[in-house]
CSV table of C-alpha atoms in Angstrom, one decimal:
chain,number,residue,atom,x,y,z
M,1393,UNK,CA,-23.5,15.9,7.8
M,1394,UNK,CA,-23.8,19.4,8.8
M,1395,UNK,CA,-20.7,20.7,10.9
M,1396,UNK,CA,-20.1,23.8,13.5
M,1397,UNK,CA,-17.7,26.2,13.0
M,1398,UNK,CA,-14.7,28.0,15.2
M,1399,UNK,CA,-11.9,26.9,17.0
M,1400,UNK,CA,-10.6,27.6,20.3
M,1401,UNK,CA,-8.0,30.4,19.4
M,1402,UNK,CA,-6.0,31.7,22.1
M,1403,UNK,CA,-3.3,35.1,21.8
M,1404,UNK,CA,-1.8,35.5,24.8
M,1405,UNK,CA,1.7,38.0,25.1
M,1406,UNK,CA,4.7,35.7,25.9
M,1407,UNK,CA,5.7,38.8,28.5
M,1408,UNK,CA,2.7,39.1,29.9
M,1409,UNK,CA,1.0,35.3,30.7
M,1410,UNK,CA,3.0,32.3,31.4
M,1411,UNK,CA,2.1,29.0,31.1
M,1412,UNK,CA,-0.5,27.8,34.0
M,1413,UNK,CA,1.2,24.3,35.1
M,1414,UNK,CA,4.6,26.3,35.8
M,1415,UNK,CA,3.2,28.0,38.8
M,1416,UNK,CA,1.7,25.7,41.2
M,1417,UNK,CA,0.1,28.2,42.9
M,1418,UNK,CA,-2.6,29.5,39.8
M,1419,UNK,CA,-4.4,26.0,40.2
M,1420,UNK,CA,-6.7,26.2,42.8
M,1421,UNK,CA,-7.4,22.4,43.6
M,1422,UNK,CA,-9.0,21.9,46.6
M,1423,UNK,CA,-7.9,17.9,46.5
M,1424,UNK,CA,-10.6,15.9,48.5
M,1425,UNK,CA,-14.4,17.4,47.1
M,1426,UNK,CA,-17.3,16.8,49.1
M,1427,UNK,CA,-20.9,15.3,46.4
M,1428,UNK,CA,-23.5,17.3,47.3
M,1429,UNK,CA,-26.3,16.1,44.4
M,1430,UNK,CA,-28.6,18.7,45.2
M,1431,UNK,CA,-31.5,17.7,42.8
M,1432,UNK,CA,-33.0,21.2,43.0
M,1433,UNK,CA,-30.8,22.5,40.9
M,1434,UNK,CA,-32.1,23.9,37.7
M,1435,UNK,CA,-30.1,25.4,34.3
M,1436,UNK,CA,-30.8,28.6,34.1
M,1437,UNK,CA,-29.3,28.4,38.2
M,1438,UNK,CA,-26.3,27.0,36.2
M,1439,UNK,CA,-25.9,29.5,34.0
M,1440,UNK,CA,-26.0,32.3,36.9
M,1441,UNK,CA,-22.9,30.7,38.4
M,1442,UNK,CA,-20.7,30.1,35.1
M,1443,UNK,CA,-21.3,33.0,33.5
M,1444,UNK,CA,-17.9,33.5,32.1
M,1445,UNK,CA,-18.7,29.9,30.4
M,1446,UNK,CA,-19.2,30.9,26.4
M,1447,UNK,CA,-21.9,29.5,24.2
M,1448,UNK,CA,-21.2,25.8,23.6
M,1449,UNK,CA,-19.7,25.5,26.8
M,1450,UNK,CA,-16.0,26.8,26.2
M,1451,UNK,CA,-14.0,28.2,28.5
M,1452,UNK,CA,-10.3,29.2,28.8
M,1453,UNK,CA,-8.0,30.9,31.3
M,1454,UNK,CA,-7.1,34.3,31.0
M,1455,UNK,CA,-4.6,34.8,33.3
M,1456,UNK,CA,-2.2,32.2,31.6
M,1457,UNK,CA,-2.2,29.9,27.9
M,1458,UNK,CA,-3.4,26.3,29.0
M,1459,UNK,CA,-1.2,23.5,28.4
M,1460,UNK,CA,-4.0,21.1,26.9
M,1461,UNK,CA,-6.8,21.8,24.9
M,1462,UNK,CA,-9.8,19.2,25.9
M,1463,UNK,CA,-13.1,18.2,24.5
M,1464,UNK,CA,-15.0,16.2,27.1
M,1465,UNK,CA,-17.7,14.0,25.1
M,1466,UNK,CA,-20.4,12.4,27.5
M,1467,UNK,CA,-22.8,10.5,26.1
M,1468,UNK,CA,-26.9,11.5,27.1
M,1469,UNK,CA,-29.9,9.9,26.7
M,1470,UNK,CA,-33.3,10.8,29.7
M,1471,UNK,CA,-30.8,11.6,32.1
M,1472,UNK,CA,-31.6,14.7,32.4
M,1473,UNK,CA,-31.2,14.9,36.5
M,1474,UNK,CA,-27.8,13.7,35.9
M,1475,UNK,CA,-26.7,15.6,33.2
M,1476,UNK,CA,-27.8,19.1,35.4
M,1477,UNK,CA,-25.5,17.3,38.5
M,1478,UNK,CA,-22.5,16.8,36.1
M,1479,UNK,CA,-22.5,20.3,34.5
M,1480,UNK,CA,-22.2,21.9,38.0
M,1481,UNK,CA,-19.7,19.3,39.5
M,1482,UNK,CA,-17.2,19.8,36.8
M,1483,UNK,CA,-17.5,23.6,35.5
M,1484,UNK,CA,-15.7,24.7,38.5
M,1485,UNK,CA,-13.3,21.9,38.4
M,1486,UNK,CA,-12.1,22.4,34.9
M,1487,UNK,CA,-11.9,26.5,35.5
M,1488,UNK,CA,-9.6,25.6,38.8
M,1489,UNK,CA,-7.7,23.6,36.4
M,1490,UNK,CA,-6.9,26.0,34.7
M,1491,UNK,CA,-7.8,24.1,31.5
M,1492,UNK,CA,-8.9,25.4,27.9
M,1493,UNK,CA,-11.9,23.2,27.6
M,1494,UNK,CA,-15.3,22.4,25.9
M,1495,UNK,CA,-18.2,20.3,27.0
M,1496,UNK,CA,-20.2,17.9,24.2
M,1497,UNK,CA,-22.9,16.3,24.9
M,1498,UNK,CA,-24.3,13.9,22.5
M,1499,UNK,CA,-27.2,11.6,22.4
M,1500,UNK,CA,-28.9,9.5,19.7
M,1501,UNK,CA,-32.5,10.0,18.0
M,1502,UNK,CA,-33.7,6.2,18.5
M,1503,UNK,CA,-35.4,5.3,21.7
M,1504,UNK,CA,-34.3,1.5,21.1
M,1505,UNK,CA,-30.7,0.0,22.5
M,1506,UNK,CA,-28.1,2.5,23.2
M,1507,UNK,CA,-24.9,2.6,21.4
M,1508,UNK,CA,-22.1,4.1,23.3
M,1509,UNK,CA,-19.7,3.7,21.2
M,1510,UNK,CA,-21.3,5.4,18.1
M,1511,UNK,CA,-21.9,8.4,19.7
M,1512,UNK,CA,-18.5,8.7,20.7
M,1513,UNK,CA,-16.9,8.2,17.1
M,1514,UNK,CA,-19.4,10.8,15.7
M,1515,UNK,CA,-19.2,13.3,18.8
M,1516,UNK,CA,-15.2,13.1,17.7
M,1517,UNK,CA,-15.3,13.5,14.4
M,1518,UNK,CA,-17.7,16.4,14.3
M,1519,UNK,CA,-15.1,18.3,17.4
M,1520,UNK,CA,-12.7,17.2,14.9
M,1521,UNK,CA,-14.0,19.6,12.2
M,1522,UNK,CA,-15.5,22.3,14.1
M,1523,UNK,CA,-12.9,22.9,16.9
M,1524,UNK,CA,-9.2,22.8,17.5
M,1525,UNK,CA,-7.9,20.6,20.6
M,1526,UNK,CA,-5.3,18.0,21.0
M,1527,UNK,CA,-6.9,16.0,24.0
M,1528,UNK,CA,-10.5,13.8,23.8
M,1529,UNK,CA,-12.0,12.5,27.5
M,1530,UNK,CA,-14.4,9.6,27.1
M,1531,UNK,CA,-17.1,10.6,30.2
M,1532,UNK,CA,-20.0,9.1,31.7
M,1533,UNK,CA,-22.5,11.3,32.9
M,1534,UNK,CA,-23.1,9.3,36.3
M,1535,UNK,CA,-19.0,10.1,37.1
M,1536,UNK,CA,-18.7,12.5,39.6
M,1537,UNK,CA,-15.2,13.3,40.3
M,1538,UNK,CA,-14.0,13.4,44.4
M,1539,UNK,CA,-10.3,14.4,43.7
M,1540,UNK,CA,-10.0,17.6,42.0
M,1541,UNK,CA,-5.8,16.9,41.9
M,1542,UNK,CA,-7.2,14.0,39.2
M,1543,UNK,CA,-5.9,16.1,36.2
M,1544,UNK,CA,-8.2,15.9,33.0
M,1545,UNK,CA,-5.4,17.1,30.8
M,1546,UNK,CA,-3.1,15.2,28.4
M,1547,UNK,CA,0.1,17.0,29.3
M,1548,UNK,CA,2.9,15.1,28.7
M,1549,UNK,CA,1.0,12.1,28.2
M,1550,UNK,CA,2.3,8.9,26.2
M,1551,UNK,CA,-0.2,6.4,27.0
M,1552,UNK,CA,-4.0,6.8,28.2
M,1553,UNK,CA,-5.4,7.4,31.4
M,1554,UNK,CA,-7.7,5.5,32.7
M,1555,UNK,CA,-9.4,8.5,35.3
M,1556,UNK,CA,-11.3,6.6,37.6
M,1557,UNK,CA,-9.8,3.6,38.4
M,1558,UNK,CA,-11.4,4.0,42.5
M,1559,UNK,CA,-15.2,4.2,42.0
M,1560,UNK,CA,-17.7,4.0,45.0
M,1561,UNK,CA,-20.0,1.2,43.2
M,1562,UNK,CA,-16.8,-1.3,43.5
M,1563,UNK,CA,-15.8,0.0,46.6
M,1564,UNK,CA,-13.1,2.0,45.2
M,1565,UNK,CA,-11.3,-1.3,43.8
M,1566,UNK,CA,-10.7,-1.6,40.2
M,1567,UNK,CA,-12.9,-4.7,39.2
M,1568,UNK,CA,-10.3,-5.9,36.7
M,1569,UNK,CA,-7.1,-4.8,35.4
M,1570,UNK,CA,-8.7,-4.3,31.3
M,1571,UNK,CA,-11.2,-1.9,32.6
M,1572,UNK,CA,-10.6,1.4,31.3
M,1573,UNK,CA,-14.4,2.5,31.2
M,1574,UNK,CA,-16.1,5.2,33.3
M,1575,UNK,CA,-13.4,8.4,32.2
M,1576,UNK,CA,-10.9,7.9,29.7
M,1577,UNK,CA,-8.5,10.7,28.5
M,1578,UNK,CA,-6.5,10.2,25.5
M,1579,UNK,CA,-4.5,12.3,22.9
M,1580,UNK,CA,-6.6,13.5,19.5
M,1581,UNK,CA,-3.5,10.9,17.9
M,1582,UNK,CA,-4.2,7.9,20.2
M,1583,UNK,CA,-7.6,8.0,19.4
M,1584,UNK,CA,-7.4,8.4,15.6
M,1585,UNK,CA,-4.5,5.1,15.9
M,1586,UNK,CA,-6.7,2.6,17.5
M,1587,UNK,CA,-10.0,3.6,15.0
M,1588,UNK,CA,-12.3,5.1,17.8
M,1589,UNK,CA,-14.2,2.8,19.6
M,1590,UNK,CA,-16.4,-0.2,17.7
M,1591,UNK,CA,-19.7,0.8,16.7
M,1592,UNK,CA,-21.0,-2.9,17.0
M,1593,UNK,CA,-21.7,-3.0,20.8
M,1594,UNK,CA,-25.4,-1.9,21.9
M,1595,UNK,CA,-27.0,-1.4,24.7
M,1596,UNK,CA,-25.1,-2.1,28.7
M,1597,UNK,CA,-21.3,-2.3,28.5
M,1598,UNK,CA,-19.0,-3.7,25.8
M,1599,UNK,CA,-17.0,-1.3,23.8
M,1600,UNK,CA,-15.1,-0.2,27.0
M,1601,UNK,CA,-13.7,-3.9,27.6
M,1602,UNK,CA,-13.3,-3.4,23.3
M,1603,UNK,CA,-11.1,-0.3,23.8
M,1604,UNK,CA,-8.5,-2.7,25.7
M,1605,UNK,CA,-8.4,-4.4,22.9
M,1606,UNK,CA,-7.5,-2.1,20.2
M,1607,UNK,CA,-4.9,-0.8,22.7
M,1608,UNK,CA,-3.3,-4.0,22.7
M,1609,UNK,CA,-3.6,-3.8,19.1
M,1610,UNK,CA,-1.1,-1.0,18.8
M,1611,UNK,CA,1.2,-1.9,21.6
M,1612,UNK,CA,-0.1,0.5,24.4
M,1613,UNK,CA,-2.2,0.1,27.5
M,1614,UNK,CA,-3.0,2.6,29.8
M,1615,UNK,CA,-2.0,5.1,33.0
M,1616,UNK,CA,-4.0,5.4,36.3
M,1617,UNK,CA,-3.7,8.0,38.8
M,1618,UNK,CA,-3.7,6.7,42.2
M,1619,UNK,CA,-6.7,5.2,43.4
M,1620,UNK,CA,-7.1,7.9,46.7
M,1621,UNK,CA,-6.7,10.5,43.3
M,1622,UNK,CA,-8.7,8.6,40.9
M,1623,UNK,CA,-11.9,8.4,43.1
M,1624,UNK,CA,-15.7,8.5,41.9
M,1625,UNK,CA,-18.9,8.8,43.2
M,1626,UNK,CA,-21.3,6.9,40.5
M,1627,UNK,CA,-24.8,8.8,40.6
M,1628,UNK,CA,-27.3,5.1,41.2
M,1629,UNK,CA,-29.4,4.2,38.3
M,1630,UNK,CA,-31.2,1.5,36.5
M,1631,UNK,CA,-30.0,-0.6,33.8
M,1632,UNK,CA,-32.3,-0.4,31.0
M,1633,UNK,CA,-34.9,-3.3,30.4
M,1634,UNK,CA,-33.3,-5.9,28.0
M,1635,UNK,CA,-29.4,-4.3,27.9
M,1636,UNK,CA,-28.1,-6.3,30.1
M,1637,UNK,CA,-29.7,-9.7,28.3
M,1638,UNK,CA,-28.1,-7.9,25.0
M,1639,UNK,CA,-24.7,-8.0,26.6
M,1640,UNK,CA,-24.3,-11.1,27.7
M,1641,UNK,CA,-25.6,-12.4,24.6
M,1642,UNK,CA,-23.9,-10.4,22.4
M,1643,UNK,CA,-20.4,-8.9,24.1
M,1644,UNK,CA,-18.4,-12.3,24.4
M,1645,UNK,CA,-18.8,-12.8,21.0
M,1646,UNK,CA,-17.6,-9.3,19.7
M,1647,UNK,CA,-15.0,-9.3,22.2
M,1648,UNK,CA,-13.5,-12.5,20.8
M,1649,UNK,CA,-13.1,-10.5,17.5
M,1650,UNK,CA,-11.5,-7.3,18.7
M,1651,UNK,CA,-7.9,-8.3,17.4
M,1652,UNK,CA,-9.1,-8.4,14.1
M,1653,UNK,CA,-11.7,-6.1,13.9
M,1654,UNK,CA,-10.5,-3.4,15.0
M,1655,UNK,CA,-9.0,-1.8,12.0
M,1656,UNK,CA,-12.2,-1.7,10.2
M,1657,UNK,CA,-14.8,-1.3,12.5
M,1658,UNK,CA,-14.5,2.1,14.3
M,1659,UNK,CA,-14.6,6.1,13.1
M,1660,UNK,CA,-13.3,4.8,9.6
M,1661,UNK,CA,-16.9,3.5,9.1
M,1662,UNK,CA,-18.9,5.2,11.7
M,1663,UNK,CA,-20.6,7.8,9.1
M,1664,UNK,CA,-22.0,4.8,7.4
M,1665,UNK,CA,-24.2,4.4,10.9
M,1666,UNK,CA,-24.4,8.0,12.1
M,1667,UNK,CA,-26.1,10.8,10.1
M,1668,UNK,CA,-26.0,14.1,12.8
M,1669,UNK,CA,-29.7,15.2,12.6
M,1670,UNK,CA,-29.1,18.5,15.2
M,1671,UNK,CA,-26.5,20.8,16.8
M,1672,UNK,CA,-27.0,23.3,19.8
M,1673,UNK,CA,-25.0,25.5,21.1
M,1674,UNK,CA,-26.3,25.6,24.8
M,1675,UNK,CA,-24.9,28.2,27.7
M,1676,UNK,CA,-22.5,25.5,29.1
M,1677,UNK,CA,-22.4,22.9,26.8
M,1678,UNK,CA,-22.7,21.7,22.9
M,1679,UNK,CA,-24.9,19.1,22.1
M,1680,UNK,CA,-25.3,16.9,19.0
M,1681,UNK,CA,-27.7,14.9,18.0
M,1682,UNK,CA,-27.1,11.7,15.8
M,1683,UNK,CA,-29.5,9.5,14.1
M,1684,UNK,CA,-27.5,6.0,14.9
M,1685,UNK,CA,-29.5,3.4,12.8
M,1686,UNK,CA,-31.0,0.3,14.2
M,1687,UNK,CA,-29.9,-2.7,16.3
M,1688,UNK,CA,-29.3,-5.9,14.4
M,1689,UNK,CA,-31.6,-8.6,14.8
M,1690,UNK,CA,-28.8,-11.1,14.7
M,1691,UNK,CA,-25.8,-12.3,16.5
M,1692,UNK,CA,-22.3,-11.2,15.3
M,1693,UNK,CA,-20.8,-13.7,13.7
M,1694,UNK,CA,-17.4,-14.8,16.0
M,1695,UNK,CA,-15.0,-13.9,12.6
């Protein structure tokens, strides 16, 4: 595989900056945010408002050392509109946060079932090697955030967070307490502990209700901020044509196996699926490009 290169290297003068989350009043939350998908927008209009955004989509504070270094990893395939709504949602949001972050987007060569889960194990392990960080959010690209106090950070964390437990779709009610799809923050360790997510579940849903799992697995669960913080708007879209047949054949099956599967199947075998076949650095965001292999044919066995 190939691999970028750099890291996210901060010198700041302890006399000079102090720490941003020791002086309330450098983040410049606004709380409640009003969507507005304006689906005029265009990149290069984008790229006029961010332009202290690097190459690859990095930014850092300069008035103070972060506390947490993120990679945000949203998975991408023809959402195009979306993706455009989601870079200028959350560029502003991050910079009020004051947050050292980068933006990866990755998406997968084949035009058949998508695998979620895939692209997330490889989009890690390539951050892994390229960059330097020590917290991974999990993001879906229809996720637009409402509560800029929502904190997409692992400060202090010790378990998860599960980010948008309130979403507009369910009528800001969590649907059911193993959820923890949608936005999921979690330590660089915590990931590597539960092996990633599986790289068996294709197409609509799956490998979310999976992650539960593998937390279970090593005696964790997971935070949530409070629902009036934790709020979403979902951007509306269509289920593909035959992923939601795929996951009602196939997820109860898998799911019955996460106890004992987790351990094997995950980012410890995801480079025997995953070859990365491109790598951009774009204005506001990196994006890789992953040859995932093919569906199987058959069902999982229930071992």
């Amino acid at each position: 595989m190939r691999t970028l290169a750099g890291q996210f290297n901060l010198t700041v003068s302890p006399r000079t900056y102090q720490p941003c989350c020791k002086f309330r009043n450098r983040f410049r939350s606004v709380g409640h945010l009003k969507i507005n998908i304006n689906k005029s927008i265009d990149l290069d209009e984008l790229r006029k408002r961010n332009q202290g955004v690097k190459k690859g989509g990095f930014w850092t504070p300069h008035d103070c050392p972060p506390r947490s270094r993120v990679i945000i990893i949203v998975p991408h395939r023809n959402r195009w509109s979306h993706l455009i709504q989601w870079l200028a949602h959350y560029h502003p949001i991050l910079q009020r946060q004051k947050l050292e972050y980068r933006i990866v987007v990755t998406e997968q060569v084949q035009r058949n079932l998508f695998n979620k889960g895939r692209l997330y194990n490889a989009a890690f392990l390539e951050c892994e090697r390229a960059f330097d960080f020590d917290c991974v959010i999990f993001h879906d690209v229809d996720m637009l955030l409402e509560n800029d106090h929502n904190m997409y950070w692992c400060y202090n964390m010790t378990r998860p967070r599960h980010l948008s437990p309130a979403v507009d779709k369910f009528r800001y009610q969590l649907p059911y307490h193993i959820l923890v799809g949608g936005v999921l923050a979690m330590t660089r360790h915590m990931f590597k502990r539960v092996n990633g997510f599986s790289n068996q579940f294709w197409g609509w849903g799956g490998e979310d209700d999976d992650m539960w799992g593998r937390l279970v697995a090593v005696n964790t669960t997971v935070d949530r901020p409070h629902p009036t913080i934790g709020r979403y708007t979902m951007i509306k879209h269509r289920t593909r044509k035959g992923e939601r047949n795929f996951m009602l054949t196939y997820r109860l099956v898998l799911l019955a196996t996460s106890g004992s599967r987790w351990s094997r199947d995950g980012l410890n075998d995801v480079r025997d699926y995953c070859k990365l076949t491109q790598v951009a650095h774009e204005p506001l965001f990196t994006h890789f490009v992953f040859d995932v292999g093919n569906q199987p044919r058959q069902k999982p066995r229930n071992t």
